[in-house]
Short mmCIF file of C-alpha atoms in Angstrom, two decimals:
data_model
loop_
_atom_site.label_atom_id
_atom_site.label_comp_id
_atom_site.label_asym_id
_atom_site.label_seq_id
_atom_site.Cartn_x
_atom_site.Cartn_y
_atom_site.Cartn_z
CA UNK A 209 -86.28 -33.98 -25.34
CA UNK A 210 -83.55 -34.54 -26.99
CA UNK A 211 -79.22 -34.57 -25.83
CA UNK A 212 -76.96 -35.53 -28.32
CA UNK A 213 -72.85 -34.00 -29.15
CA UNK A 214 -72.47 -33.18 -32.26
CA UNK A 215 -69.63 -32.22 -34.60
CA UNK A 216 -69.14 -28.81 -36.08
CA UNK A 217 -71.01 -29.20 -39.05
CA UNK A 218 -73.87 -26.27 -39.65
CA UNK A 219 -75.71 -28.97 -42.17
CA UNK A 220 -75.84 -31.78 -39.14
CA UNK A 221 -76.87 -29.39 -36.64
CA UNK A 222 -79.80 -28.05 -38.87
CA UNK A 223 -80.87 -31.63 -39.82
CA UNK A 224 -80.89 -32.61 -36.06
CA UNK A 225 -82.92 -29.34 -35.31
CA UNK A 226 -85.55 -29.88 -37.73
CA UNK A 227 -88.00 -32.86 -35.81
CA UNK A 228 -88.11 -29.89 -33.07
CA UNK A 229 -88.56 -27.19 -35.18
CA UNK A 230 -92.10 -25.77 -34.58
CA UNK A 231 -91.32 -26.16 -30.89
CA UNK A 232 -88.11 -24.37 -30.51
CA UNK A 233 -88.64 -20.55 -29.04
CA UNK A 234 -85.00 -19.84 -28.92
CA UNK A 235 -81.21 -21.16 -29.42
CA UNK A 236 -78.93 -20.02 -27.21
CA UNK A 237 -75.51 -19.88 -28.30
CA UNK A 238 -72.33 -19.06 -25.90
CA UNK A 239 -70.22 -16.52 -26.81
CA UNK A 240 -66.96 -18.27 -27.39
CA UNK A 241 -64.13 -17.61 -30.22
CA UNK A 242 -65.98 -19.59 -32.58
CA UNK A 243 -69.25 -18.92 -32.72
CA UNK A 244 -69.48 -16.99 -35.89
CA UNK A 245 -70.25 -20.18 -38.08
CA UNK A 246 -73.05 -21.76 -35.79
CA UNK A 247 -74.78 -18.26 -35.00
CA UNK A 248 -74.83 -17.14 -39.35
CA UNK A 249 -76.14 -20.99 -40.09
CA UNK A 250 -79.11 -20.29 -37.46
CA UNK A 251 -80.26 -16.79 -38.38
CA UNK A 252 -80.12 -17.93 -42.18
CA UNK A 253 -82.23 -21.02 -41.20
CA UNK A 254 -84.81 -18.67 -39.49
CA UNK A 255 -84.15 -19.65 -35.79
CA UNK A 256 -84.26 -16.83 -33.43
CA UNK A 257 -80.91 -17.13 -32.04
CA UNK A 258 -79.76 -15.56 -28.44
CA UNK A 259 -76.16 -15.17 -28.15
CA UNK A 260 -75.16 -15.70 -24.20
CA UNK A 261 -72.50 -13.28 -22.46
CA UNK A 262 -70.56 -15.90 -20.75
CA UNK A 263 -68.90 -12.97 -18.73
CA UNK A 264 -71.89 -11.41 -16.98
CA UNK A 265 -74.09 -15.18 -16.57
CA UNK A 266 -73.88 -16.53 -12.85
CA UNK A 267 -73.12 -20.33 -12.70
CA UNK A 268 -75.97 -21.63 -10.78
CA UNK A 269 -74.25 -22.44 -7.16
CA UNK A 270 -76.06 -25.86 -6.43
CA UNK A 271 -74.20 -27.58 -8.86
CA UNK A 272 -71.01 -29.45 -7.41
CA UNK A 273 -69.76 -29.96 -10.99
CA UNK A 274 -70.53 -28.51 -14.61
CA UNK A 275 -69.97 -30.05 -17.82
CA UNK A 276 -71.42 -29.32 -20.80
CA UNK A 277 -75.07 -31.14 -20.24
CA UNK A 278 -75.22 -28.99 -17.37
CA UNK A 279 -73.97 -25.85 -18.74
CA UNK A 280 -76.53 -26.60 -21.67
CA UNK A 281 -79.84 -26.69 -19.22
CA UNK A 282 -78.43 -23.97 -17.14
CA UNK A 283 -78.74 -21.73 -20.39
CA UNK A 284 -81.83 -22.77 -21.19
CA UNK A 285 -83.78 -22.33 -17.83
CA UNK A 286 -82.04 -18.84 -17.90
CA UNK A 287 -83.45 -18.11 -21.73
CA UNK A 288 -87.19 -19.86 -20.45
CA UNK A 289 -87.35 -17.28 -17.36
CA UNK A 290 -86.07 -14.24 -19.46
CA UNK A 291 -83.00 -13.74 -16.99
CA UNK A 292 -80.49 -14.87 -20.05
CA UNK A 293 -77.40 -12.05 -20.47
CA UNK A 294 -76.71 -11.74 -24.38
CA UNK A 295 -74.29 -10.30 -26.14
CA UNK A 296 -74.95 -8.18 -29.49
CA UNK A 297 -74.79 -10.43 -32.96
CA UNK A 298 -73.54 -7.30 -35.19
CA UNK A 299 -74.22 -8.24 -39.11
CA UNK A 300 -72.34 -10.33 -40.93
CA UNK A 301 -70.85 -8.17 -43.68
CA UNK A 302 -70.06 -5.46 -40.09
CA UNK A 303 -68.59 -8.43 -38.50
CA UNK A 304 -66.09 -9.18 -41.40
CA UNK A 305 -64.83 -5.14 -41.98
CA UNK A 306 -64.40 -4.80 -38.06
CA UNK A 307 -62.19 -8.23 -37.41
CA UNK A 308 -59.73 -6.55 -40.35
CA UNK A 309 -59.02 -3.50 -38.26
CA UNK A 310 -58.76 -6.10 -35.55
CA UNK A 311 -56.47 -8.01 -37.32
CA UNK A 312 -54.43 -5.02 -38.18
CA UNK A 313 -54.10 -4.10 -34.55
CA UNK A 314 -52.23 -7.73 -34.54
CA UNK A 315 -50.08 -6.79 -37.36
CA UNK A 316 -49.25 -3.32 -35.60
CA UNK A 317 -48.52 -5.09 -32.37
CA UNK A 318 -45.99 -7.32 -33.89
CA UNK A 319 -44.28 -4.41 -36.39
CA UNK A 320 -43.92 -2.72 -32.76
CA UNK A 321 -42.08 -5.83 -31.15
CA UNK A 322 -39.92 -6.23 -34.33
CA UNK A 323 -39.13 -2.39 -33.95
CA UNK A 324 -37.91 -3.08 -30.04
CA UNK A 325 -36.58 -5.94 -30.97
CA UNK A 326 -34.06 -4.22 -33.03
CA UNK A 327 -33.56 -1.19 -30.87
CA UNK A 328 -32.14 -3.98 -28.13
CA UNK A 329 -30.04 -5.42 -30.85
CA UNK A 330 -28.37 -1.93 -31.16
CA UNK A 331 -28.02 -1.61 -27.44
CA UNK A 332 -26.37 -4.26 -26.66
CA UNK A 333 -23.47 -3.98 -29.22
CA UNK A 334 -23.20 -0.59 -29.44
CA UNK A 335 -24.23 0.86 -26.41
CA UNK A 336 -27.17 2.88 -28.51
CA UNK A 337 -29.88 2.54 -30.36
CA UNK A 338 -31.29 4.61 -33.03
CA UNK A 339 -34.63 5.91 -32.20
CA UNK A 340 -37.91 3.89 -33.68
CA UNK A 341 -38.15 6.53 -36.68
CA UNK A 342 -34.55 5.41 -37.85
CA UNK A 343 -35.29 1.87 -37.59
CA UNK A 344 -38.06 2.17 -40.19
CA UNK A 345 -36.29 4.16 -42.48
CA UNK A 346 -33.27 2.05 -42.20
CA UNK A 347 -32.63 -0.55 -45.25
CA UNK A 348 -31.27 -4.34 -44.76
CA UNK A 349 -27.88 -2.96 -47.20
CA UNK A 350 -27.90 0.17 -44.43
CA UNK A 351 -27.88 -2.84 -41.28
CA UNK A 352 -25.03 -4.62 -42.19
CA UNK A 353 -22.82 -1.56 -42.30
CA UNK A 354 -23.69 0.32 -38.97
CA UNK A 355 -23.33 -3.18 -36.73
CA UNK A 356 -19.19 -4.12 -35.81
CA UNK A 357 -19.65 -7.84 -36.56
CA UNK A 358 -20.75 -9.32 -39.90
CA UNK A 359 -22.71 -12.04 -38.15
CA UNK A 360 -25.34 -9.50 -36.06
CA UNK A 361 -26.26 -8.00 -39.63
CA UNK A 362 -28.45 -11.12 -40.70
CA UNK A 363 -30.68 -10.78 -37.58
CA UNK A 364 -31.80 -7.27 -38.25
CA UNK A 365 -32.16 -7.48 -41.73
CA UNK A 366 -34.54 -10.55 -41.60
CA UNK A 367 -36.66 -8.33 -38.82
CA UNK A 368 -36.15 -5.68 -41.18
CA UNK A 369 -37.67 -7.52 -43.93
CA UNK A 370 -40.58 -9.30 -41.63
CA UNK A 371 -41.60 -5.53 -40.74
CA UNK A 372 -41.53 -4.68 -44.57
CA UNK A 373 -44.18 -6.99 -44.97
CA UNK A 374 -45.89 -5.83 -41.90
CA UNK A 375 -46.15 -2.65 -43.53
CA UNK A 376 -47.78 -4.13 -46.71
CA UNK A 377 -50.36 -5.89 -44.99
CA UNK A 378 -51.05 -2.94 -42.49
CA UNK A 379 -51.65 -0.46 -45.63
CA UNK A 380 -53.70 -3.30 -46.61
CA UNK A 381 -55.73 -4.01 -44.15
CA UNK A 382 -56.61 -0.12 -43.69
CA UNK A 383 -57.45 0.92 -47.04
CA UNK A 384 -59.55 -2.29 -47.34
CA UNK A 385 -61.68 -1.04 -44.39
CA UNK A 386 -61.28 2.16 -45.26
CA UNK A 387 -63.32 2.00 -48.65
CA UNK A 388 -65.98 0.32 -46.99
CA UNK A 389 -67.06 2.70 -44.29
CA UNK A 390 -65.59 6.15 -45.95
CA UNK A 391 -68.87 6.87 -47.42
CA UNK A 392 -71.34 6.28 -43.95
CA UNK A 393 -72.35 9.76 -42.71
CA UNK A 394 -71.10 8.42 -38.92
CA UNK A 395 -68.03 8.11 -40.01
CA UNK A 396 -67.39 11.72 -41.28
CA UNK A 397 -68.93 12.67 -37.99
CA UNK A 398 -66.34 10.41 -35.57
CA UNK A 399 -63.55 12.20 -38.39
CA UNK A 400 -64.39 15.79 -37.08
CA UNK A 401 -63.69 14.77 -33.57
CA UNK A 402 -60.52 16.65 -31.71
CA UNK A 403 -57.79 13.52 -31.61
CA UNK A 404 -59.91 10.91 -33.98
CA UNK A 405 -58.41 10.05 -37.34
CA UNK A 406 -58.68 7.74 -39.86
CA UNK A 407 -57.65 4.41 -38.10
CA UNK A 408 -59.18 5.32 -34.55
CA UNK A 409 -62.48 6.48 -36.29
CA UNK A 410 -63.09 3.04 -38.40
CA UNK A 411 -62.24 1.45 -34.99
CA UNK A 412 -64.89 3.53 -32.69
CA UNK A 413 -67.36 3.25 -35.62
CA UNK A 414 -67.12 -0.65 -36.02
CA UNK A 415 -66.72 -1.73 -32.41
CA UNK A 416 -69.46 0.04 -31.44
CA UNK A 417 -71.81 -1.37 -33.80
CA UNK A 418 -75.95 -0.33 -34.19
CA UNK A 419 -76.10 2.50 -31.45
CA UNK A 420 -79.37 1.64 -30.61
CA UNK A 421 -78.40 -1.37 -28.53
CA UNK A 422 -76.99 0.97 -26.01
CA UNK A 423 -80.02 2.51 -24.23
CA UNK A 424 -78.07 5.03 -21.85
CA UNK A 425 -74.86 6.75 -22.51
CA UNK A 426 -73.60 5.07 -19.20
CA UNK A 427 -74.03 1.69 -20.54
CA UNK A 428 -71.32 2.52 -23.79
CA UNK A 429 -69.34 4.13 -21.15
CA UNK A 430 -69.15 0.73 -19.21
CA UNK A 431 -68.70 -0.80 -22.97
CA UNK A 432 -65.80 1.29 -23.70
CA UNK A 433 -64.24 0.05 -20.30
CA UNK A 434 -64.10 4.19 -19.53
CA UNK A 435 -66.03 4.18 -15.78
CA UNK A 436 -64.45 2.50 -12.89
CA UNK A 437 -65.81 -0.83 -10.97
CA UNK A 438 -65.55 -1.25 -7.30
CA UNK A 439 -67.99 -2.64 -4.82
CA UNK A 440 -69.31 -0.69 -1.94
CA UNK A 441 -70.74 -1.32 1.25
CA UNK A 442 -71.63 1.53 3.93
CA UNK A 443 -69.78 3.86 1.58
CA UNK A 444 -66.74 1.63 2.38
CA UNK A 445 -65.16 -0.44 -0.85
CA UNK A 446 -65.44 -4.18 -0.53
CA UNK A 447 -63.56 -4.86 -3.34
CA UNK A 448 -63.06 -4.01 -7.36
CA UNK A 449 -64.76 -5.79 -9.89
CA UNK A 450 -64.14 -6.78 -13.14
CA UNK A 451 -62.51 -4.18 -14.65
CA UNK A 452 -61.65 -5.54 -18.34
CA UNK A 453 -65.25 -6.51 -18.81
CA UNK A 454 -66.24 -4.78 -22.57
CA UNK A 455 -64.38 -3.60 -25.60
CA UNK A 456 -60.92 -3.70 -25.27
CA UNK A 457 -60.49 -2.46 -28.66
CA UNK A 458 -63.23 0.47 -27.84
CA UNK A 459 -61.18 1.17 -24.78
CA UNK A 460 -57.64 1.54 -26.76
CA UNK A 461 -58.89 4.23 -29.10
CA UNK A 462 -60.84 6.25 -26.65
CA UNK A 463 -57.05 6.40 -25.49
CA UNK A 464 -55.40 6.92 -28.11
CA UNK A 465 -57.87 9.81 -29.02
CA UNK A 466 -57.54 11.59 -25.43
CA UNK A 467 -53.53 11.58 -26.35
CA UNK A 468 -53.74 13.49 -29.36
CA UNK A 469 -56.55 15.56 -28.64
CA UNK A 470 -54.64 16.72 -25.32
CA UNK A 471 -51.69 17.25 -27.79
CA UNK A 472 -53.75 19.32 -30.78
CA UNK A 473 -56.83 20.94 -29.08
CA UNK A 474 -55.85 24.13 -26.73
CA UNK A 475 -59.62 23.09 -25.01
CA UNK A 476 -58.65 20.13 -24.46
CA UNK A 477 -55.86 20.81 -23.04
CA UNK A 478 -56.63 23.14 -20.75
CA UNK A 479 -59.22 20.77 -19.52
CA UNK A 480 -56.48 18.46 -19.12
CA UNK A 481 -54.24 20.31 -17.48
CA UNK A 482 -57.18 21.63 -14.94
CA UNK A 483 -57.38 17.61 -14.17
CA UNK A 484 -54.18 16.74 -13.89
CA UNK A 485 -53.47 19.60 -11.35
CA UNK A 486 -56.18 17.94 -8.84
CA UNK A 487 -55.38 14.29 -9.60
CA UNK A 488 -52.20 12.77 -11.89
CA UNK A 489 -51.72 12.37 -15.52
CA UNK A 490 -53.51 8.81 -15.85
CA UNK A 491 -56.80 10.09 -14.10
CA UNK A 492 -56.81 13.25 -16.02
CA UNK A 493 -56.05 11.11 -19.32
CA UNK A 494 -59.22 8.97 -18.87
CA UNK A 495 -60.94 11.61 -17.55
CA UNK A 496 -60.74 13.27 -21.39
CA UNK A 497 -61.55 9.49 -22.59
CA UNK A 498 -64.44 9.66 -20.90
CA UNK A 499 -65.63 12.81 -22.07
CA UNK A 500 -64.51 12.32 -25.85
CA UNK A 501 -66.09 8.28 -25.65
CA UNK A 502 -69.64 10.49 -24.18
CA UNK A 503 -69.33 12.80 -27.01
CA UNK A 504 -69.18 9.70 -29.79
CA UNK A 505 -72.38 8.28 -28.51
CA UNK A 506 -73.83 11.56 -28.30
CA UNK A 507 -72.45 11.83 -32.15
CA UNK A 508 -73.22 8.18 -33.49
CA UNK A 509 -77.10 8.59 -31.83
CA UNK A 510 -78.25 11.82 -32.71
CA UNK A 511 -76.56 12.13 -36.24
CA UNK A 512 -74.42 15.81 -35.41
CA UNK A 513 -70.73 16.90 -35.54
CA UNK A 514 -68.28 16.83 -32.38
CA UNK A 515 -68.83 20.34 -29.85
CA UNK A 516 -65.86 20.98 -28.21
CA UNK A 517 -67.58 23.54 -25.83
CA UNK A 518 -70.25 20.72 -25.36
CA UNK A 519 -68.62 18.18 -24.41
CA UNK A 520 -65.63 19.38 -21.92
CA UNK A 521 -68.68 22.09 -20.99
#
């Protein structure tokens, strides 16, 4: 009916849309890094939009090449015969609060490297280095007097200085999401959780998104990248699959939360240590994931507060 390329303008896409308007059923959209403007622009025109998971869609194996014409009616016979995989379109204002923490996960990953970064420094000319608690107590003045040649100090204290701002932006970031989700009775629940604080909470809370669009436990225990993927045939493995399809950021607080609830819950970590006796420390560590990622669905669906006894039952 109609094939045309067009540039990334929401206003031009809408106006070349309209002549089909009464006959369109469904837009599919691919879920690439910038779909955010294209997908908003269609829901607040009215179109019923379908946003594709380009992970889990099968290229059609006929085709000896693919470009995007092809791509395109590939999409659309899968959308016509209801076979289409789609990925969850979580609200805009959501959207926004959860790509801060994500953001601040950024910010934390580079304060981290600037923190190594100056441990090495350290090493190398004094055959030492002061552990990461010292570095971020330690003051550009401070630098210059514990390094033996004038010329190292600059280096650490511009890294000092770039993490200073790092910690700005971090506080930042966190209070700003903070304030937004403090008051949503999930939250508090997620809070009362053995290992879950403030950070990890927001995180589990806002990557999740509308509980409802997971219909089994099983399927945010895929989503949360806590259940293994292999392929079997006879009983016999055939091979693994892919292992980092979901949330990575799910996956790294489910984590996080299984360290210090191993740490601060005696349960917990007698759980743990049953585990680990039968397996290693890295089974027995997701093994808790697992069970404390169970008990936030379980939490986030019905609405009630974290059961130790429950959930490592």
């Amino acid at each position: 009916m109609y094939r045309k390329r067009l540039a990334n303008d929401a206003a031009l896409v809408l106006e070349s849309l309209a002549p089909y308007r009464e006959a369109i059923t469904g837009l599919v959209v691919e879920s690439t890094y910038n779909w955010y403007w294209l997908v908003d622009a269609l829901v607040d025109a009215g179109y019923r939009v379908h946003l594709a998971n380009t992970a889990a869609i099968v290229q059609y194996s006929g085709l000896k090449y693919s470009d995007d014409d092809s791509d395109a009616a590939w999409l659309a016979k899968l959308l016509r015969l209801g076979l289409l995989s789609e990925g969850s379109i979580d609200p805009k204002e959501q959207r926004a609060v959860r790509d801060l923490l994500r953001r601040r996960s950024r910010l934390v990953q580079q304060h981290t490297a600037n923190v190594l970064a100056v441990q090495n420094l350290f090493s190398r000319n004094r055959g030492r280095s002061p552990s990461a608690n010292a570095i971020r107590r330690l003051t550009p003045e401070r630098a210059g007097e514990l390094l033996p040649d004038a010329n190292l100090a600059p280096a650490v204290q511009s890294t000092l200085l770039a993490m200073r701002g790092q910690e700005a932006a971090i506080d930042l970031l966190e209070h700003e999401a903070c304030a937004q989700v403090k008051g949503r009775p999930e939250y508090r629940h997620l809070l009362g959780t053995s290992g879950i604080g403030q950070v990890l909470g927001l995180t589990i809370l806002l990557e999740t998104g509308p509980i409802e669009r997971f219909a089994r436990v099983g399927n945010y225990a895929s989503y949360s990248r806590l259940v293994g993927s292999e392929r079997l045939s006879n009983g016999k493995r055939k091979g693994r699959g892919n292992t980092k399809s979901g949330n990575k950021y799910l996956a790294w607080a489910d984590l996080e939360a299984a360290n210090f609830a191993v740490r601060y819950s005696p349960a917990i970590k007698r759980y743990y240590q049953r585990k680990r006796a039968k397996t290693n420390g890295v089974v027995a560590i997701k093994t808790v994931a697992h069970k404390l990622g169970r008990a936030c669905y379980s939490m986030l669906r019905e609405g009630t507060n974290f059961d130790v006894d429950r959930a490592f039952a």
